[in-house]
Coordinates of C-alpha atoms in Angstrom, one line a residue:
M1 CA -11.3 -21.6 21.0
V2 CA -13.8 -22.7 23.4
S3 CA -17.7 -22.4 22.6
F4 CA -20.2 -21.2 25.3
N5 CA -22.8 -23.3 26.4
K6 CA -25.8 -20.5 26.0
S7 CA -28.2 -22.4 28.3
K8 CA -26.0 -22.0 31.2
W9 CA -25.3 -18.4 30.9
V10 CA -27.9 -16.7 33.2
G11 CA -26.9 -19.3 36.0
I12 CA -23.2 -18.2 35.7
S13 CA -24.1 -14.5 35.1
L14 CA -26.1 -14.1 38.2
T15 CA -23.3 -16.0 40.4
A16 CA -20.8 -13.4 39.1
A17 CA -23.2 -10.6 39.6
M18 CA -24.2 -11.6 43.1
L19 CA -20.6 -12.2 44.5
L20 CA -19.0 -9.0 42.7
T21 CA -19.5 -6.6 45.5
A22 CA -17.6 -8.6 47.9
A23 CA -15.0 -9.6 45.6
C24 CA -14.1 -6.5 43.9
G25 CA -16.0 -3.6 45.8
N26 CA -15.7 -5.1 49.0
S27 CA -14.2 -1.9 50.7
G28 CA -15.6 1.0 49.6
S29 CA -12.2 1.2 47.5
N30 CA -10.9 -0.7 44.9
A31 CA -8.6 -2.3 42.7
G32 CA -11.2 -1.8 40.1
G33 CA -12.1 2.0 40.7
N34 CA -15.9 2.2 41.3
T35 CA -15.8 5.0 43.9
A36 CA -15.9 8.7 44.0
A37 CA -12.7 10.1 42.6
P38 CA -10.5 12.6 44.7
A39 CA -11.8 16.3 44.1
D40 CA -11.4 17.6 40.6
T41 CA -8.2 19.2 39.8
G42 CA -9.7 21.8 37.8
A43 CA -8.8 20.7 34.7
A44 CA -12.3 20.5 33.0
K45 CA -12.1 21.3 29.1
D46 CA -14.4 23.4 27.1
S47 CA -16.7 21.5 24.9
K48 CA -18.5 23.1 22.1
P49 CA -22.1 21.8 20.7
A50 CA -21.7 19.1 18.0
A51 CA -22.4 20.2 14.6
A52 CA -26.1 19.2 13.4
A53 CA -25.7 15.9 11.5
S54 CA -28.3 14.3 9.4
T55 CA -28.3 10.8 10.9
P56 CA -25.3 10.4 13.5
K57 CA -24.5 6.8 14.6
K58 CA -25.8 6.6 18.2
V59 CA -23.3 4.5 20.6
T60 CA -24.5 3.8 24.1
F61 CA -21.8 3.4 26.5
W62 CA -22.6 1.6 29.8
H63 CA -20.0 2.4 32.6
A64 CA -19.7 2.0 36.4
M65 CA -17.8 5.1 37.2
G66 CA -19.6 7.0 40.1
G67 CA -19.2 10.1 41.9
T68 CA -16.6 12.7 40.2
N69 CA -15.9 10.1 37.9
Q70 CA -18.9 10.1 36.3
K71 CA -18.7 13.7 35.6
V72 CA -15.4 12.9 34.0
V73 CA -16.6 10.3 31.8
E74 CA -19.7 12.4 30.7
Q75 CA -17.2 15.3 29.7
M76 CA -15.0 12.9 27.6
A77 CA -17.9 11.7 25.7
A78 CA -19.5 15.4 25.2
D79 CA -15.9 16.4 23.8
F80 CA -15.9 13.4 21.4
N81 CA -19.5 14.3 20.5
A82 CA -18.5 17.7 19.9
S83 CA -15.2 17.0 17.9
Q84 CA -17.1 15.2 14.8
K85 CA -20.9 14.8 13.4
D86 CA -21.0 11.5 12.5
I87 CA -21.2 9.8 15.8
Q88 CA -22.9 10.6 18.9
V89 CA -22.0 8.8 22.2
E90 CA -24.5 8.5 25.2
A91 CA -22.6 7.8 28.4
I92 CA -25.1 5.9 31.1
Y93 CA -24.0 5.3 34.6
Q94 CA -25.3 1.8 35.6
G95 CA -24.4 1.6 39.3
S96 CA -21.7 -0.7 40.7
Y97 CA -19.9 -3.2 38.6
D98 CA -22.4 -6.1 39.6
D99 CA -25.6 -3.8 38.8
L100 CA -24.0 -3.1 35.2
L101 CA -23.4 -6.9 34.7
S102 CA -26.6 -7.9 35.8
K103 CA -28.2 -5.3 33.5
L104 CA -26.1 -6.2 30.8
K105 CA -27.1 -9.9 30.7
A106 CA -30.9 -8.9 30.9
S107 CA -30.4 -6.6 27.9
M108 CA -28.7 -9.2 25.6
G109 CA -30.2 -9.8 22.2
S110 CA -32.5 -6.8 22.6
P111 CA -32.5 -3.4 21.0
D112 CA -31.8 -1.9 24.5
S113 CA -28.4 -3.5 24.8
P114 CA -25.3 -1.2 24.8
S115 CA -22.8 -0.7 22.2
L116 CA -19.9 -0.4 24.5
V117 CA -19.6 -1.8 28.2
Q118 CA -17.0 -1.4 31.1
V119 CA -16.1 -4.4 32.6
Y120 CA -13.9 -5.0 35.8
E121 CA -10.8 -6.5 35.1
I122 CA -11.6 -10.0 36.6
G123 CA -14.3 -10.5 34.6
S124 CA -12.3 -10.7 31.6
R125 CA -12.3 -14.6 31.3
F126 CA -16.2 -14.6 31.9
M127 CA -16.7 -12.1 28.9
I128 CA -14.4 -14.1 26.6
D129 CA -16.5 -17.2 27.2
S130 CA -19.9 -15.3 26.7
K131 CA -19.0 -14.9 23.0
T132 CA -21.0 -11.8 22.9
T133 CA -18.1 -9.4 22.2
T134 CA -15.9 -8.3 19.2
P135 CA -12.4 -8.3 20.1
V136 CA -10.9 -4.7 19.8
Q137 CA -8.1 -6.6 18.1
K138 CA -10.3 -7.0 14.9
F139 CA -10.4 -3.2 14.6
I140 CA -6.7 -2.5 15.6
D141 CA -5.6 -4.9 12.7
M142 CA -8.2 -3.2 10.5
D143 CA -7.0 0.4 11.3
K144 CA -3.2 -0.7 11.7
Y145 CA -3.5 0.8 14.8
D146 CA -0.2 1.1 16.5
L147 CA -0.4 -0.6 19.7
S148 CA 3.1 0.3 20.8
Q149 CA 1.6 3.8 21.9
L150 CA 0.1 2.1 24.9
E151 CA 1.5 0.7 28.1
P152 CA 2.5 -2.9 27.5
N153 CA 2.1 -3.8 31.2
I154 CA -1.3 -2.7 31.1
T155 CA -2.4 -3.9 27.7
G156 CA -0.9 -7.0 28.6
Y157 CA -3.7 -7.9 31.0
Y158 CA -6.4 -7.7 28.7
S159 CA -4.4 -9.6 25.9
H160 CA -5.3 -13.4 25.6
S161 CA -4.3 -15.7 22.9
G162 CA -1.9 -13.2 21.2
K163 CA -4.9 -10.6 20.9
L164 CA -6.4 -7.6 22.9
D165 CA -10.0 -8.5 23.6
S166 CA -11.0 -5.2 25.2
M167 CA -9.2 -1.9 25.6
P168 CA -7.9 -0.9 29.0
F169 CA -10.0 2.0 30.5
N170 CA -9.5 2.9 34.1
S171 CA -6.1 1.1 35.3
S172 CA -4.5 1.3 38.9
N173 CA -2.1 -1.1 40.9
A174 CA -1.2 -1.2 44.6
I175 CA 1.5 0.4 46.1
L176 CA 3.0 1.1 49.8
Y177 CA 1.7 4.1 51.5
Y178 CA 3.6 5.3 54.7
N179 CA 3.7 8.2 57.4
K180 CA 6.9 10.0 57.1
D181 CA 6.3 11.7 60.4
L182 CA 5.9 8.4 62.3
F183 CA 9.1 6.9 60.2
K184 CA 11.1 10.0 61.6
A185 CA 9.5 9.6 65.4
A186 CA 10.8 5.7 65.1
G187 CA 14.5 6.8 64.0
L188 CA 13.6 5.4 60.4
D189 CA 14.7 7.3 57.2
P190 CA 11.6 9.0 55.8
E191 CA 13.0 9.0 52.3
K192 CA 13.9 4.9 52.2
P193 CA 10.4 2.9 52.4
P194 CA 11.1 -0.8 53.2
K195 CA 11.5 -2.8 50.1
T196 CA 11.5 -6.2 51.4
F197 CA 9.4 -8.2 53.7
D198 CA 11.9 -8.3 56.4
E199 CA 12.5 -4.2 56.1
F200 CA 8.7 -4.0 56.3
Q201 CA 8.6 -5.9 59.5
K202 CA 11.4 -4.0 61.1
A203 CA 10.0 -0.7 60.0
A204 CA 6.5 -1.8 61.4
D205 CA 8.1 -3.2 64.8
A206 CA 10.0 0.1 65.0
I207 CA 6.8 2.3 64.7
T208 CA 4.7 0.2 67.0
K209 CA 7.8 0.6 69.5
T210 CA 7.0 4.1 69.9
G211 CA 3.6 3.9 71.5
K212 CA 2.3 6.4 68.9
A213 CA 0.8 3.9 66.5
S214 CA 0.6 0.7 65.3
G215 CA 3.3 -0.1 62.6
A216 CA 1.0 -1.3 59.8
N217 CA -2.1 -2.7 58.6
L218 CA -2.7 -4.8 55.3
A219 CA -6.6 -5.0 54.7
I220 CA -7.7 -8.4 54.2
Y221 CA -8.4 -7.9 50.5
G222 CA -7.9 -10.8 47.8
W223 CA -6.4 -8.1 45.2
F224 CA -3.6 -7.7 47.7
M225 CA -2.7 -11.4 48.0
E226 CA -2.9 -11.6 44.3
Q227 CA -0.4 -8.3 44.0
L228 CA 2.0 -10.0 46.5
L229 CA 2.3 -13.1 44.6
A230 CA 2.8 -11.6 41.4
N231 CA 5.5 -9.5 42.9
Q232 CA 7.1 -12.5 43.5
G233 CA 6.6 -14.0 40.1
A234 CA 4.0 -16.5 41.5
E235 CA 1.1 -17.4 39.5
F236 CA -2.6 -17.9 40.9
V237 CA -3.7 -20.6 38.8
N238 CA -2.2 -23.4 36.7
N239 CA -1.5 -23.3 32.9
G240 CA 0.1 -20.1 32.7
N241 CA -2.4 -18.4 35.0
G242 CA -5.0 -19.4 32.7
R243 CA -3.0 -18.1 29.8
T244 CA -1.4 -20.9 28.0
A245 CA -4.7 -22.9 28.4
L246 CA -8.0 -23.0 30.3
A247 CA -7.2 -22.9 34.0
T248 CA -8.3 -26.1 35.8
E249 CA -6.5 -25.7 39.2
S250 CA -5.9 -23.2 41.8
I251 CA -2.3 -22.9 43.1
V252 CA -3.0 -20.3 45.6
N253 CA -1.6 -22.7 48.1
S254 CA 1.9 -22.8 46.7
E255 CA 4.9 -22.5 49.0
T256 CA 5.2 -18.7 47.8
A257 CA 1.7 -18.2 48.8
V258 CA 2.2 -20.0 52.4
N259 CA 5.1 -18.1 53.0
T260 CA 3.6 -15.0 52.3
L261 CA 0.6 -15.5 54.6
N262 CA 3.1 -16.6 57.2
W263 CA 5.0 -13.2 56.9
W264 CA 1.4 -11.5 57.2
K265 CA 0.3 -13.3 60.2
N266 CA 3.5 -12.9 61.7
L267 CA 3.1 -9.3 61.4
V268 CA 0.0 -9.3 63.4
D269 CA 1.0 -11.9 66.0
S270 CA 3.9 -10.0 66.9
K271 CA 2.0 -6.7 67.4
A272 CA 4.1 -5.1 64.5
A273 CA 0.6 -4.7 62.4
V274 CA -3.0 -4.4 63.3
N275 CA -5.8 -6.6 61.6
L276 CA -8.4 -4.0 60.8
G277 CA -10.6 -6.8 58.8
R278 CA -11.7 -6.7 55.0
K279 CA -12.7 -3.0 54.3
T280 CA -9.7 -1.0 52.7
D281 CA -11.9 2.1 53.7
D282 CA -11.0 1.2 57.3
S283 CA -7.5 0.8 56.4
K284 CA -7.5 4.2 54.9
K285 CA -9.2 5.9 57.8
A286 CA -6.9 4.6 60.5
F287 CA -3.6 5.8 58.2
L288 CA -5.2 9.2 57.8
A289 CA -6.0 9.3 61.5
G290 CA -2.3 8.6 62.1
Q291 CA -3.3 5.2 63.9
V292 CA -1.0 3.1 61.6
G293 CA 2.2 3.9 60.0
M294 CA 2.0 1.8 56.8
I295 CA -0.8 0.3 54.3
L296 CA -1.1 -1.1 51.1
E297 CA -3.6 0.6 48.7
S298 CA -4.6 1.4 45.1
T299 CA -2.8 3.9 43.1
A300 CA -6.1 5.2 42.4
G301 CA -6.5 6.4 46.0
L302 CA -3.4 8.3 46.0
K303 CA -4.9 11.9 45.7
G304 CA -7.2 11.4 48.3
L305 CA -4.8 10.0 50.9
V306 CA -2.2 12.9 50.2
D307 CA -4.8 15.5 50.2
G308 CA -6.6 13.9 53.5
A309 CA -3.4 14.0 55.3
K310 CA -2.1 17.5 54.0
D311 CA -2.6 19.4 57.3
K312 CA -1.6 16.2 59.5
F313 CA 1.6 14.7 57.8
E314 CA 3.5 14.0 54.8
V315 CA 2.6 10.7 52.7
G316 CA 5.5 8.9 51.4
T317 CA 5.0 6.0 48.9
G318 CA 7.0 2.9 48.0
F319 CA 6.9 -0.2 45.8
L320 CA 5.1 -3.3 47.3
P321 CA 7.3 -5.3 49.5
K322 CA 8.5 -8.5 48.5
P323 CA 11.3 -11.2 49.9
S324 CA 14.7 -10.5 49.2
D325 CA 15.1 -13.5 47.0
A326 CA 11.9 -13.3 45.2
K327 CA 11.7 -14.0 41.5
E328 CA 11.2 -11.5 39.0
G329 CA 7.8 -10.1 39.0
G330 CA 5.9 -7.0 39.5
V331 CA 2.1 -5.7 39.9
V332 CA -1.0 -6.7 38.3
V333 CA -3.0 -3.9 37.1
G334 CA -6.6 -3.6 38.5
G335 CA -9.4 -1.8 37.2
A336 CA -11.6 -2.3 34.1
S337 CA -11.7 -2.2 30.6
L338 CA -14.2 -1.6 27.3
W339 CA -15.9 -4.3 25.3
I340 CA -17.4 -3.9 22.2
M341 CA -20.6 -6.1 22.0
N342 CA -21.0 -8.0 19.0
D343 CA -25.2 -8.0 18.8
R344 CA -24.7 -4.4 17.5
K345 CA -24.6 -3.5 13.7
D346 CA -21.1 -3.4 12.0
D347 CA -21.3 0.3 11.6
E348 CA -22.2 0.8 15.3
Q349 CA -19.5 -1.3 16.3
K350 CA -17.0 0.7 14.1
A351 CA -18.4 3.9 15.9
A352 CA -17.8 2.2 19.4
W353 CA -14.3 1.9 18.1
D354 CA -13.7 5.4 17.0
F355 CA -14.8 6.5 20.4
I356 CA -12.3 4.1 22.1
K357 CA -9.6 5.6 19.9
F358 CA -10.4 9.1 20.9
L359 CA -10.5 8.2 24.8
T360 CA -7.1 6.7 24.2
S361 CA -5.5 9.6 22.6
P362 CA -2.5 11.4 24.7
K363 CA -4.8 14.5 25.6
E364 CA -7.8 12.6 26.6
Q365 CA -5.6 10.2 28.6
A366 CA -3.9 13.1 30.5
Y367 CA -7.2 14.4 31.4
W368 CA -8.6 11.4 32.7
H369 CA -5.4 10.7 34.7
I370 CA -5.2 14.2 36.6
N371 CA -9.1 14.3 37.2
T372 CA -9.4 10.4 38.3
G373 CA -5.9 9.5 39.6
Y374 CA -5.9 6.3 37.1
F375 CA -2.9 5.5 35.2
P376 CA -2.9 7.0 31.6
I377 CA -2.8 3.9 29.2
T378 CA -0.8 6.1 26.8
K379 CA 2.7 6.8 26.9
K380 CA 2.7 10.3 25.3
A381 CA 0.0 11.3 27.8
Y382 CA 2.9 12.1 30.3
D383 CA 4.3 14.4 27.7
E384 CA 1.0 16.7 28.1
Q385 CA 1.8 19.7 30.6
I386 CA -1.2 19.1 32.6
V387 CA 0.2 15.8 33.3
K388 CA 3.9 17.3 34.1
D389 CA 2.2 19.8 36.5
N390 CA 0.1 17.1 38.1
M391 CA 3.3 15.2 39.0
Q392 CA 4.8 18.1 40.4
K393 CA 2.0 18.5 42.9
F394 CA 1.9 14.9 43.3
P395 CA 5.3 13.4 43.3
Q396 CA 4.3 10.3 45.1
F397 CA 2.5 9.3 41.7
Q398 CA 5.8 8.7 40.4
T399 CA 6.2 5.9 42.5
A400 CA 3.1 4.3 41.1
V401 CA 4.6 5.0 37.4
D402 CA 8.0 3.4 38.1
Q403 CA 6.4 0.3 39.6
L404 CA 4.5 -0.1 36.6
H405 CA 7.3 0.2 34.1
Q406 CA 9.5 -1.9 36.2
T407 CA 7.3 -4.8 36.3
K408 CA 8.7 -7.7 34.2
S409 CA 6.0 -8.9 32.0
N410 CA 5.2 -12.6 32.5
T411 CA 2.1 -14.8 33.1
A412 CA 2.2 -14.1 36.8
T413 CA 2.1 -10.1 36.2
Q414 CA -0.3 -10.3 33.4
G415 CA -2.9 -11.7 35.9
A416 CA -4.9 -14.7 36.3
V417 CA -7.7 -15.4 33.8
I418 CA -10.4 -17.5 35.2
G419 CA -14.3 -17.2 34.9
V420 CA -15.1 -17.5 38.7
F421 CA -12.6 -14.7 39.7
P422 CA -15.1 -13.1 42.2
E423 CA -15.8 -16.2 43.8
A424 CA -12.0 -16.9 44.2
R425 CA -11.2 -13.6 45.5
Q426 CA -13.7 -13.9 48.3
I427 CA -12.6 -17.4 49.1
V428 CA -8.9 -16.2 49.5
E429 CA -10.1 -13.5 51.9
G430 CA -12.0 -16.0 53.9
A431 CA -8.6 -18.1 54.2
I432 CA -6.4 -15.0 55.3
E433 CA -9.0 -14.5 58.0
E434 CA -8.8 -18.1 59.4
A435 CA -5.0 -17.7 59.4
L436 CA -4.9 -14.1 61.1
N437 CA -7.6 -15.3 63.5
N438 CA -5.8 -18.6 64.3
K439 CA -8.6 -20.7 63.3
K440 CA -6.1 -22.4 60.8
S441 CA -2.5 -22.5 59.8
P442 CA -1.8 -20.3 56.7
K443 CA -0.9 -23.7 55.0
D444 CA -4.2 -25.5 56.0
A445 CA -6.3 -22.6 55.2
L446 CA -4.7 -21.9 51.9
D447 CA -5.1 -25.5 51.1
G448 CA -8.8 -25.5 51.9
A449 CA -8.8 -22.1 49.6
A450 CA -7.4 -23.9 46.7
K451 CA -9.4 -27.2 46.8
E452 CA -12.5 -24.8 46.9
I453 CA -11.5 -22.6 44.0
T454 CA -10.3 -25.6 42.0
G455 CA -13.9 -27.0 42.4
K456 CA -15.6 -23.8 41.3
I457 CA -13.1 -23.7 38.3
Q458 CA -14.0 -27.0 37.1
Q459 CA -17.4 -26.6 37.6
Y460 CA -17.3 -23.3 35.5
N461 CA -15.2 -25.2 32.9
K462 CA -18.0 -27.8 32.3
T463 CA -20.2 -24.8 31.0
V464 CA -17.8 -24.1 28.4
K465 CA -16.5 -26.6 25.7

């Protein structure tokens, strides 16, 4: 186990915080989910006032769920408070993920620090190295909590060295969205989305040739490159994606990565796809306007896209495309997880764990899922009637569930674990831009990105020992 050099904590913290907006929330959409959720489905629950307690244990929960999602989080906390009299949870919205992270660093060791905190998925290595948290595995072992009730491809991301460090909270992955009307106009089968890179290219070409729209758009978002690589069983960094040992080198310039960027560039060069830049919000707007036939986007955006296109065209969904000869892989979960802070007293940490157990119950996960669009992390949530009803209303979500369940768990699909992930994601986005804008070849652009990321990894590793 590495030990953290406390004297360098602040510098690393500020670096991660400053780069977070561009790296994780660069688009106003996300892998992580720090944007307003789709309109509430009307599944709000009744909550009763908590019974009076002499000295209820207070749990302060810091989160980054804004918009409608904030109301959902607050409702869940209120329902927990009403369900018992010994613990009172105060859910406090702290702004974006980077805002929350900055406030967390400033509060550490003071009475103002939270009991429980939500941190974006690519901050996992950073949180582990901080030595400021108690792994939830401690409470899982203590309570003999059955982890098999949770989705293994979600818990796998947040498990390191055989233990679950934090509890998944808002989880999503990327899927293909396509305009069925444009498929029909191009002579394509609207019930058969492309599965391979070649099929994607042919479908995009066919749509473009109709003159009605551009065939596709892939926003220049580092998360999408990570997903496309994992879907081919390719890792982002060495040492088992930083899971068998501390990562020391970026391998984002692997043959798989170069071939993927070549495919992406050819889509743009051949006019089968249009380059709209880094903002996934721009990609979604073009899709909803009928200007592009296919996009990649988070599953968390499904309701918004389906509702937004309701009076215009029918939205289809499909798995992420990959080469026909790709190795086994799948998707990497995005989103955030819950960390218990170790500077709080034992009984307060235990109270935070009790709240986590409440949040992971099938009923609460069903409520969370239908009101936000994020995956339930608990398998039995799919048995809840409100989830069944919601699936009938949004059958496109079955694609997301099937893609998650068919993902082969390995170090590629578990995701990379590095302390400089925000910077790395931004660097990859820059490399994609260089290739698409003909400033460098895909290989040269990714070689440069790998070298720069490796340098940052090694610099970061000097702060831990």
